[in-house]
Short mmCIF file of C-alpha atoms in Angstrom, two decimals:
data_model
loop_
_atom_site.label_atom_id
_atom_site.label_comp_id
_atom_site.label_asym_id
_atom_site.label_seq_id
_atom_site.Cartn_x
_atom_site.Cartn_y
_atom_site.Cartn_z
CA UNK F 240 0.00 0.00 0.00
CA UNK F 241 1.32 3.46 -0.81
CA UNK F 242 2.65 5.77 1.90
CA UNK F 243 -0.16 8.32 1.70
CA UNK F 244 -2.84 5.64 2.12
CA UNK F 245 -1.02 4.12 5.11
CA UNK F 246 -0.64 7.58 6.67
CA UNK F 247 -4.30 8.46 6.16
CA UNK F 248 -5.45 5.07 7.44
CA UNK F 249 -3.47 5.47 10.67
CA UNK F 250 -4.82 8.96 11.25
CA UNK F 251 -8.39 7.91 10.47
CA UNK F 252 -8.20 5.28 13.23
CA UNK F 253 -8.05 8.12 15.77
CA UNK F 254 -10.80 10.31 14.28
CA UNK F 255 -13.60 11.45 16.56
CA UNK F 256 -16.21 10.72 13.90
CA UNK F 257 -17.06 7.90 11.48
CA UNK F 258 -16.15 8.71 7.87
CA UNK F 259 -18.88 6.51 6.34
CA UNK F 260 -21.56 8.09 8.53
CA UNK F 261 -20.41 11.61 7.64
CA UNK F 262 -20.47 10.80 3.93
CA UNK F 263 -23.80 8.98 4.11
CA UNK F 264 -25.55 11.84 5.91
CA UNK F 265 -24.13 14.48 3.56
CA UNK F 266 -25.29 12.65 0.44
CA UNK F 267 -28.68 11.79 1.92
CA UNK F 268 -29.14 15.53 2.31
CA UNK F 269 -27.85 15.99 -1.24
CA UNK F 270 -30.51 13.62 -2.55
CA UNK F 271 -33.26 15.61 -0.82
CA UNK F 272 -31.99 19.08 -1.71
CA UNK F 273 -29.31 20.26 -4.13
CA UNK F 274 -25.86 20.78 -2.56
CA UNK F 275 -23.83 22.99 -4.95
CA UNK F 276 -20.70 22.70 -2.80
CA UNK F 277 -20.43 18.98 -3.59
CA UNK F 278 -19.60 19.30 -7.28
CA UNK F 279 -17.04 20.80 -9.62
CA UNK F 280 -18.23 22.57 -12.78
CA UNK F 281 -18.15 19.88 -15.50
CA UNK F 282 -18.85 19.94 -19.22
CA UNK F 283 -20.30 16.73 -20.66
CA UNK F 284 -19.70 15.66 -24.25
CA UNK F 285 -22.66 15.51 -26.63
CA UNK F 286 -26.29 16.36 -25.98
CA UNK F 287 -26.99 13.47 -23.61
CA UNK F 288 -28.34 15.70 -20.83
CA UNK F 289 -31.30 16.84 -22.93
CA UNK F 290 -33.58 13.92 -22.04
CA UNK F 291 -32.58 13.82 -18.36
CA UNK F 292 -34.99 15.17 -15.71
CA UNK F 293 -33.78 18.37 -14.08
CA UNK F 294 -33.80 16.71 -10.66
CA UNK F 295 -31.21 14.15 -11.80
CA UNK F 296 -28.95 16.87 -13.19
CA UNK F 297 -29.30 19.12 -10.12
CA UNK F 298 -28.71 16.41 -7.51
CA UNK F 299 -25.86 14.51 -9.12
CA UNK F 300 -22.38 15.46 -7.91
CA UNK F 301 -19.20 14.92 -9.90
CA UNK F 302 -15.91 16.44 -11.01
CA UNK F 303 -15.34 15.10 -14.53
CA UNK F 304 -16.81 13.22 -17.46
CA UNK F 305 -15.68 9.57 -17.63
CA UNK F 306 -18.68 8.77 -19.88
CA UNK F 307 -16.96 10.17 -22.97
CA UNK F 308 -14.48 7.27 -22.91
CA UNK F 309 -17.11 4.50 -23.14
CA UNK F 310 -18.28 2.84 -26.37
CA UNK F 311 -21.50 1.42 -27.74
CA UNK F 312 -22.44 -2.11 -26.68
CA UNK F 313 -20.18 -2.31 -23.63
CA UNK F 314 -21.09 -3.47 -20.13
CA UNK F 315 -20.24 -0.76 -17.59
CA UNK F 316 -20.24 -0.41 -13.81
CA UNK F 317 -20.55 3.07 -12.29
CA UNK F 318 -19.08 3.21 -8.78
CA UNK F 319 -21.02 5.58 -6.53
CA UNK F 320 -23.70 6.22 -9.14
CA UNK F 321 -25.63 8.68 -6.97
CA UNK F 322 -28.66 10.21 -8.69
CA UNK F 323 -27.78 8.32 -11.88
CA UNK F 324 -26.71 11.09 -14.24
CA UNK F 325 -23.68 9.25 -15.60
CA UNK F 326 -25.70 6.03 -15.90
CA UNK F 327 -28.44 7.73 -17.90
CA UNK F 328 -25.88 9.41 -20.15
CA UNK F 329 -24.35 5.99 -20.82
CA UNK F 330 -27.77 4.40 -21.33
CA UNK F 331 -27.91 6.49 -24.51
CA UNK F 332 -24.30 5.87 -25.61
CA UNK F 333 -24.30 2.11 -24.95
CA UNK F 334 -27.47 1.39 -26.92
CA UNK F 335 -29.81 -1.57 -26.55
CA UNK F 336 -26.96 -4.12 -26.58
CA UNK F 337 -25.03 -2.39 -23.79
CA UNK F 338 -25.68 -2.33 -20.06
CA UNK F 339 -24.91 0.07 -17.22
CA UNK F 340 -24.97 -0.98 -13.56
CA UNK F 341 -24.93 1.77 -10.95
CA UNK F 342 -23.58 0.83 -7.51
CA UNK F 343 -24.35 3.00 -4.50
CA UNK F 344 -24.56 2.60 -0.72
CA UNK F 345 -27.04 5.41 -0.14
CA UNK F 346 -30.75 4.45 -0.16
CA UNK F 347 -31.85 8.03 -0.83
CA UNK F 348 -29.67 8.26 -3.94
CA UNK F 349 -30.71 4.81 -5.16
CA UNK F 350 -34.36 5.75 -4.79
CA UNK F 351 -33.82 8.96 -6.75
CA UNK F 352 -31.96 7.15 -9.56
CA UNK F 353 -34.58 4.39 -9.84
CA UNK F 354 -37.40 6.93 -9.88
CA UNK F 355 -36.73 7.77 -13.52
CA UNK F 356 -35.77 4.35 -14.93
CA UNK F 357 -39.10 3.72 -16.68
CA UNK F 358 -39.29 7.27 -18.03
CA UNK F 359 -35.78 7.13 -19.53
CA UNK F 360 -36.35 3.62 -20.94
CA UNK F 361 -39.57 4.80 -22.59
CA UNK F 362 -37.75 7.70 -24.24
CA UNK F 363 -34.95 5.45 -25.50
CA UNK F 364 -37.10 2.52 -26.55
CA UNK F 365 -35.05 0.04 -24.51
CA UNK F 366 -34.07 -0.63 -20.88
CA UNK F 367 -30.38 -1.07 -20.08
CA UNK F 368 -29.92 0.42 -16.58
CA UNK F 369 -29.73 -1.28 -13.21
CA UNK F 370 -29.10 0.29 -9.80
CA UNK F 371 -27.85 -1.96 -6.99
CA UNK F 372 -26.92 -1.43 -3.36
CA UNK F 373 -23.34 -2.12 -2.38
CA UNK F 374 -20.11 -0.67 -1.11
CA UNK F 375 -17.73 0.11 -3.94
CA UNK F 376 -14.83 -1.39 -1.98
CA UNK F 377 -16.75 -4.69 -1.63
CA UNK F 378 -18.45 -5.33 -4.97
CA UNK F 379 -19.10 -8.97 -4.12
CA UNK F 380 -21.55 -8.24 -1.31
CA UNK F 381 -25.15 -7.53 -2.33
CA UNK F 382 -26.36 -5.30 0.50
CA UNK F 383 -30.03 -5.57 -0.52
CA UNK F 384 -29.84 -9.32 0.17
CA UNK F 385 -27.98 -8.63 3.40
CA UNK F 386 -30.78 -6.31 4.51
CA UNK F 387 -33.40 -8.95 3.72
CA UNK F 388 -31.49 -11.51 5.79
CA UNK F 389 -31.20 -9.09 8.73
CA UNK F 390 -34.92 -8.39 8.70
CA UNK F 391 -35.56 -12.07 9.29
CA UNK F 392 -32.56 -12.60 11.58
CA UNK F 393 -32.03 -9.61 13.88
CA UNK F 394 -28.63 -9.75 15.54
CA UNK F 395 -29.21 -10.21 19.27
CA UNK F 396 -26.53 -12.75 20.16
CA UNK F 397 -23.03 -13.81 19.23
CA UNK F 398 -24.46 -16.92 17.58
CA UNK F 399 -26.61 -14.81 15.24
CA UNK F 400 -23.64 -12.54 14.60
CA UNK F 401 -21.64 -15.61 13.50
CA UNK F 402 -24.51 -16.68 11.24
CA UNK F 403 -24.61 -13.19 9.75
CA UNK F 404 -20.90 -13.32 8.89
CA UNK F 405 -21.37 -16.78 7.38
CA UNK F 406 -24.24 -15.51 5.23
CA UNK F 407 -22.16 -12.57 4.01
CA UNK F 408 -19.37 -14.95 3.02
CA UNK F 409 -21.90 -17.16 1.22
CA UNK F 410 -23.33 -14.23 -0.71
CA UNK F 411 -19.88 -13.07 -1.78
CA UNK F 412 -18.98 -16.57 -2.95
CA UNK F 413 -22.24 -17.82 -4.49
CA UNK F 414 -24.24 -14.69 -5.37
CA UNK F 415 -21.75 -11.87 -5.95
CA UNK F 416 -23.16 -8.43 -6.67
CA UNK F 417 -20.66 -8.01 -9.53
CA UNK F 418 -19.02 -11.20 -10.79
CA UNK F 419 -15.32 -11.65 -11.58
CA UNK F 420 -14.18 -10.64 -15.08
CA UNK F 421 -17.68 -9.54 -16.09
CA UNK F 422 -17.54 -5.91 -17.24
CA UNK F 423 -15.81 -3.97 -19.99
CA UNK F 424 -15.46 -0.64 -18.20
CA UNK F 425 -15.57 0.62 -14.62
CA UNK F 426 -16.24 4.34 -14.27
CA UNK F 427 -16.55 6.60 -11.26
CA UNK F 428 -17.11 10.32 -10.86
CA UNK F 429 -15.73 11.93 -7.70
CA UNK F 430 -16.44 9.00 -5.37
CA UNK F 431 -13.22 7.07 -4.69
CA UNK F 432 -12.02 9.86 -2.39
CA UNK F 433 -15.02 9.19 -0.10
CA UNK F 434 -13.82 5.68 0.77
CA UNK F 435 -12.02 5.22 4.08
CA UNK F 436 -8.21 5.16 3.69
CA UNK F 437 -7.96 1.66 5.17
CA UNK F 438 -10.32 0.38 2.43
CA UNK F 439 -8.73 2.03 -0.59
CA UNK F 440 -6.32 -0.77 -1.47
CA UNK F 441 -9.26 -3.21 -1.46
CA UNK F 442 -11.23 -0.72 -3.59
CA UNK F 443 -8.67 -0.82 -6.41
CA UNK F 444 -8.42 -4.61 -6.13
CA UNK F 445 -12.20 -4.83 -6.58
CA UNK F 446 -12.11 -2.61 -9.67
CA UNK F 447 -9.45 -4.92 -11.11
CA UNK F 448 -11.38 -8.07 -10.18
CA UNK F 449 -14.65 -7.24 -11.94
CA UNK F 450 -13.04 -6.11 -15.21
CA UNK F 451 -12.61 -8.49 -18.11
CA UNK F 452 -9.14 -9.04 -19.51
CA UNK F 453 -8.58 -6.05 -21.77
CA UNK F 454 -11.14 -4.03 -19.84
CA UNK F 455 -10.42 -0.59 -18.46
CA UNK F 456 -11.16 1.75 -15.59
CA UNK F 457 -11.94 5.41 -16.30
CA UNK F 458 -12.00 7.38 -13.07
CA UNK F 459 -12.62 11.08 -12.48
CA UNK F 460 -11.73 12.13 -8.96
CA UNK F 461 -10.31 14.89 -6.78
CA UNK F 462 -6.54 14.86 -6.24
CA UNK F 463 -4.22 17.10 -4.28
CA UNK F 464 -0.68 18.32 -4.84
CA UNK F 465 0.43 17.69 -1.23
CA UNK F 466 -0.59 15.30 1.53
CA UNK F 467 -3.68 16.57 3.40
CA UNK F 468 -2.82 18.03 6.82
CA UNK F 469 -4.08 16.47 10.08
CA UNK F 470 -6.52 19.38 10.42
CA UNK F 471 -8.02 18.56 7.01
CA UNK F 472 -8.21 14.85 7.80
CA UNK F 473 -10.04 15.59 11.05
CA UNK F 474 -12.76 17.72 9.46
CA UNK F 475 -15.94 15.70 8.70
CA UNK F 476 -17.26 18.44 6.41
CA UNK F 477 -14.11 18.24 4.30
CA UNK F 478 -14.35 14.44 4.23
CA UNK F 479 -17.90 14.44 2.92
CA UNK F 480 -17.00 17.38 0.67
CA UNK F 481 -14.46 15.32 -1.34
CA UNK F 482 -11.40 17.05 0.15
CA UNK F 483 -9.97 15.06 3.06
CA UNK F 484 -9.92 11.73 1.20
CA UNK F 485 -8.37 13.11 -1.98
CA UNK F 486 -5.45 11.15 -3.40
CA UNK F 487 -2.13 12.89 -3.83
CA UNK F 488 -2.00 13.06 -7.61
CA UNK F 489 1.14 10.97 -8.10
CA UNK F 490 -0.09 8.35 -5.63
CA UNK F 491 -3.43 8.15 -7.45
CA UNK F 492 -1.70 6.65 -10.48
CA UNK F 493 0.47 4.40 -8.31
CA UNK F 494 -2.68 2.89 -6.76
CA UNK F 495 -3.68 1.63 -10.22
CA UNK F 496 -0.17 0.32 -10.81
CA UNK F 497 -0.10 -1.52 -7.48
CA UNK F 498 -3.43 -3.19 -8.31
CA UNK F 499 -1.97 -4.65 -11.53
CA UNK F 500 -3.21 -2.22 -14.17
CA UNK F 501 -1.17 -1.14 -17.21
CA UNK F 502 -1.36 1.67 -19.75
CA UNK F 503 -2.18 4.13 -16.97
CA UNK F 504 -2.60 7.65 -18.29
CA UNK F 505 -3.92 11.03 -17.27
CA UNK F 506 -6.70 11.89 -19.70
CA UNK F 507 -7.49 15.26 -18.17
CA UNK F 508 -6.06 17.35 -15.34
CA UNK F 509 -7.70 20.66 -14.53
CA UNK F 510 -5.16 23.47 -14.62
CA UNK F 511 -6.97 25.56 -12.03
CA UNK F 512 -7.64 24.01 -8.61
CA UNK F 513 -11.24 23.47 -7.55
CA UNK F 514 -10.43 24.43 -3.97
CA UNK F 515 -7.35 25.46 -2.00
CA UNK F 516 -7.28 24.53 1.71
CA UNK F 517 -4.34 25.37 3.98
CA UNK F 518 -2.23 26.07 0.90
CA UNK F 519 -2.95 22.63 -0.63
CA UNK F 520 -4.51 22.59 -4.10
CA UNK F 521 -7.38 20.22 -4.83
CA UNK F 522 -8.34 19.66 -8.48
CA UNK F 523 -10.15 17.24 -10.76
CA UNK F 524 -8.23 14.59 -12.68
CA UNK F 525 -9.45 11.81 -14.98
CA UNK F 526 -7.33 8.66 -15.31
CA UNK F 527 -7.65 5.59 -17.55
CA UNK F 528 -6.03 2.23 -16.81
CA UNK F 529 -6.23 -1.21 -18.45
CA UNK F 530 -6.36 -4.79 -17.17
CA UNK F 531 -4.67 -7.69 -18.94
CA UNK F 532 -0.88 -7.77 -18.65
CA UNK F 533 -0.87 -10.83 -16.41
CA UNK F 534 -0.05 -14.24 -17.94
CA UNK F 535 2.75 -16.32 -19.41
CA UNK F 536 5.21 -15.16 -22.07
CA UNK F 537 5.58 -17.07 -25.37
CA UNK F 538 7.98 -16.35 -28.23
CA UNK F 539 6.37 -16.09 -31.68
CA UNK F 540 9.25 -14.08 -33.15
CA UNK F 541 7.33 -10.81 -33.07
CA UNK F 542 8.97 -7.43 -32.72
CA UNK F 543 7.84 -3.87 -32.30
CA UNK F 544 9.42 -0.56 -33.29
CA UNK F 545 8.86 2.44 -31.06
CA UNK F 546 8.35 5.50 -33.29
CA UNK F 547 9.60 8.17 -30.88
CA UNK F 548 9.94 11.05 -30.11
CA UNK F 549 11.59 9.92 -26.84
CA UNK F 550 14.94 8.15 -27.18
CA UNK F 551 13.54 5.24 -25.20
CA UNK F 552 10.50 4.41 -23.09
CA UNK F 553 9.62 1.79 -20.49
CA UNK F 554 6.30 -0.06 -20.07
CA UNK F 555 4.62 -1.22 -16.85
CA UNK F 556 6.47 -4.56 -16.94
CA UNK F 557 9.88 -2.90 -17.13
CA UNK F 558 10.49 -3.55 -20.85
CA UNK F 559 12.59 -0.80 -22.43
CA UNK F 560 11.87 0.12 -26.05
CA UNK F 561 14.51 2.05 -27.98
CA UNK F 562 13.43 4.46 -30.66
CA UNK F 563 13.68 2.97 -34.16
CA UNK F 564 14.99 -0.43 -33.00
CA UNK F 565 13.31 -3.80 -33.61
CA UNK F 566 12.59 -4.76 -30.00
CA UNK F 567 11.91 -8.41 -29.17
CA UNK F 568 8.65 -8.98 -27.30
CA UNK F 569 6.57 -11.96 -26.25
CA UNK F 570 3.16 -12.59 -27.80
CA UNK F 571 1.33 -11.15 -24.79
CA UNK F 572 3.27 -7.88 -24.89
CA UNK F 573 2.95 -7.71 -28.68
CA UNK F 574 -0.85 -7.91 -28.44
CA UNK F 575 -0.96 -5.32 -25.65
CA UNK F 576 1.16 -2.86 -27.62
CA UNK F 577 -0.36 -3.27 -31.07
CA UNK F 578 -4.07 -4.11 -30.72
CA UNK F 579 -6.52 -1.56 -32.10
CA UNK F 580 -7.74 -0.55 -28.64
CA UNK F 581 -4.27 -0.33 -27.12
CA UNK F 582 -3.23 2.93 -25.47
CA UNK F 583 0.20 2.42 -27.08
CA UNK F 584 -0.73 1.54 -30.68
CA UNK F 585 -0.32 5.02 -32.14
CA UNK F 586 3.34 5.05 -31.03
CA UNK F 587 4.21 1.49 -32.08
CA UNK F 588 4.98 -0.15 -35.45
CA UNK F 589 4.17 -3.89 -35.29
CA UNK F 590 6.62 -6.30 -36.94
CA UNK F 591 4.88 -9.68 -37.28
CA UNK F 592 6.86 -12.84 -38.16
CA UNK F 593 7.11 -13.78 -41.84
CA UNK F 594 5.66 -17.21 -41.03
CA UNK F 595 3.03 -17.51 -38.31
CA UNK F 596 4.08 -19.56 -35.30
CA UNK F 597 1.01 -21.16 -33.64
CA UNK F 598 0.80 -20.34 -29.95
CA UNK F 599 0.84 -24.03 -29.02
CA UNK F 600 4.16 -24.41 -30.83
CA UNK F 601 5.77 -21.29 -29.36
CA UNK F 602 8.67 -21.57 -26.93
CA UNK F 603 8.84 -19.78 -23.59
CA UNK F 604 10.06 -16.21 -23.92
CA UNK F 605 12.50 -14.78 -21.41
CA UNK F 606 11.41 -11.18 -21.02
CA UNK F 607 14.44 -8.92 -20.80
CA UNK F 608 14.42 -5.24 -19.98
CA UNK F 609 16.00 -4.39 -23.34
CA UNK F 610 16.28 -6.96 -26.14
CA UNK F 611 16.77 -6.19 -29.85
CA UNK F 612 15.48 -8.79 -32.30
CA UNK F 613 17.52 -9.31 -35.47
CA UNK F 614 15.52 -9.04 -38.68
CA UNK F 615 16.44 -12.66 -39.49
CA UNK F 616 14.61 -13.85 -36.39
CA UNK F 617 11.38 -12.33 -37.64
CA UNK F 618 11.86 -13.43 -41.27
CA UNK F 619 13.32 -16.86 -40.47
CA UNK F 620 16.86 -18.14 -41.06
CA UNK F 621 15.88 -19.75 -44.41
CA UNK F 622 14.34 -16.56 -45.76
CA UNK F 623 16.16 -15.74 -49.01
CA UNK F 624 13.56 -14.02 -51.18
CA UNK F 625 14.50 -11.47 -53.82
CA UNK F 626 11.66 -9.23 -55.00
CA UNK F 627 12.24 -6.09 -57.07
CA UNK F 628 8.78 -5.89 -58.60
CA UNK F 629 7.57 -3.01 -56.42
CA UNK F 630 8.82 0.15 -58.12
CA UNK F 631 8.55 3.16 -55.83
CA UNK F 632 8.72 5.63 -58.74
CA UNK F 633 6.12 6.35 -61.38
CA UNK F 634 7.31 6.63 -65.02
CA UNK F 635 8.87 10.01 -65.70
CA UNK F 636 9.34 10.87 -62.02
CA UNK F 637 12.55 11.28 -60.10
CA UNK F 638 12.95 9.13 -56.96
#
């Protein structure tokens, strides 16, 4: 776990208030009456707000627009979906074949989001939204089912408490709220900072767990340029106001890295801070990160050429790619770097082998930090073709 999260977790253990209670009460109030102080000014792409009820727009609180990075037909989870604005924007973008699942812990917000489901579905001609109750740091536990169990089994003894814990474990295992490897995109808009510091490592692990291989997280959140002071951390208003739990901006990206993501990039960072408290700047930042670099390495004689402009670059697995050189890579890395949806593809020239090597016939590849592949490896040692039929010059032109 990163230093800032450890530091915040230790300090939160001695707080005189409960972070979850402070956040819950603030957002319950925000569901009943608009709270302008809870949101950053945000411009959304397209005209997707036109069909949304004014109540949804007024009572939804965010700091960015992760919806613009989602594509038609995908399955998406929105962490801390609140009044449902981002979900209803995506309902339009995803189309009838896509699906958006909003996860929230707050009953008031869930009620507000569900209030307009039928109306939005009628306007669109299809229904592709679902709002479920859960904690975003524990996406396996369906809290609606937990509530139903508690209504029939009130906890009044240690024995019932043990049964309750057993039931929660059963639900996580047999009836998870969001299954492993089941969604294409996880989005969130100004919510991760509201999670208790001691739960943030688990939060990123859960985001990673539910994504399919090749899936991505697109997160807009509040970050700070310095560690929050003890005074900030001990202010419940600043906690529920998206300040105290803000990630230090460099650590925000490292949380994705620690969870196993690759291709982590800042899509947008607001130049001007949203708020400044005790000399610390708090601003909105949107980050995208991909899942899928885990797995074995097989040699199919592929290479890649990094275009530049940097002399050399390093990926999340420590591979170094030198500008203009044919760099040896395993099949897994080759696919990551060159696929159409790759965050790297615009900077990479793929060099496939002259003869395809089936994956089942490939040998194990020893990934090195910097390995140049000779052209003969890609073409094959027996390659001896001579072909001068492709004339680069048209008749009458000078080459």
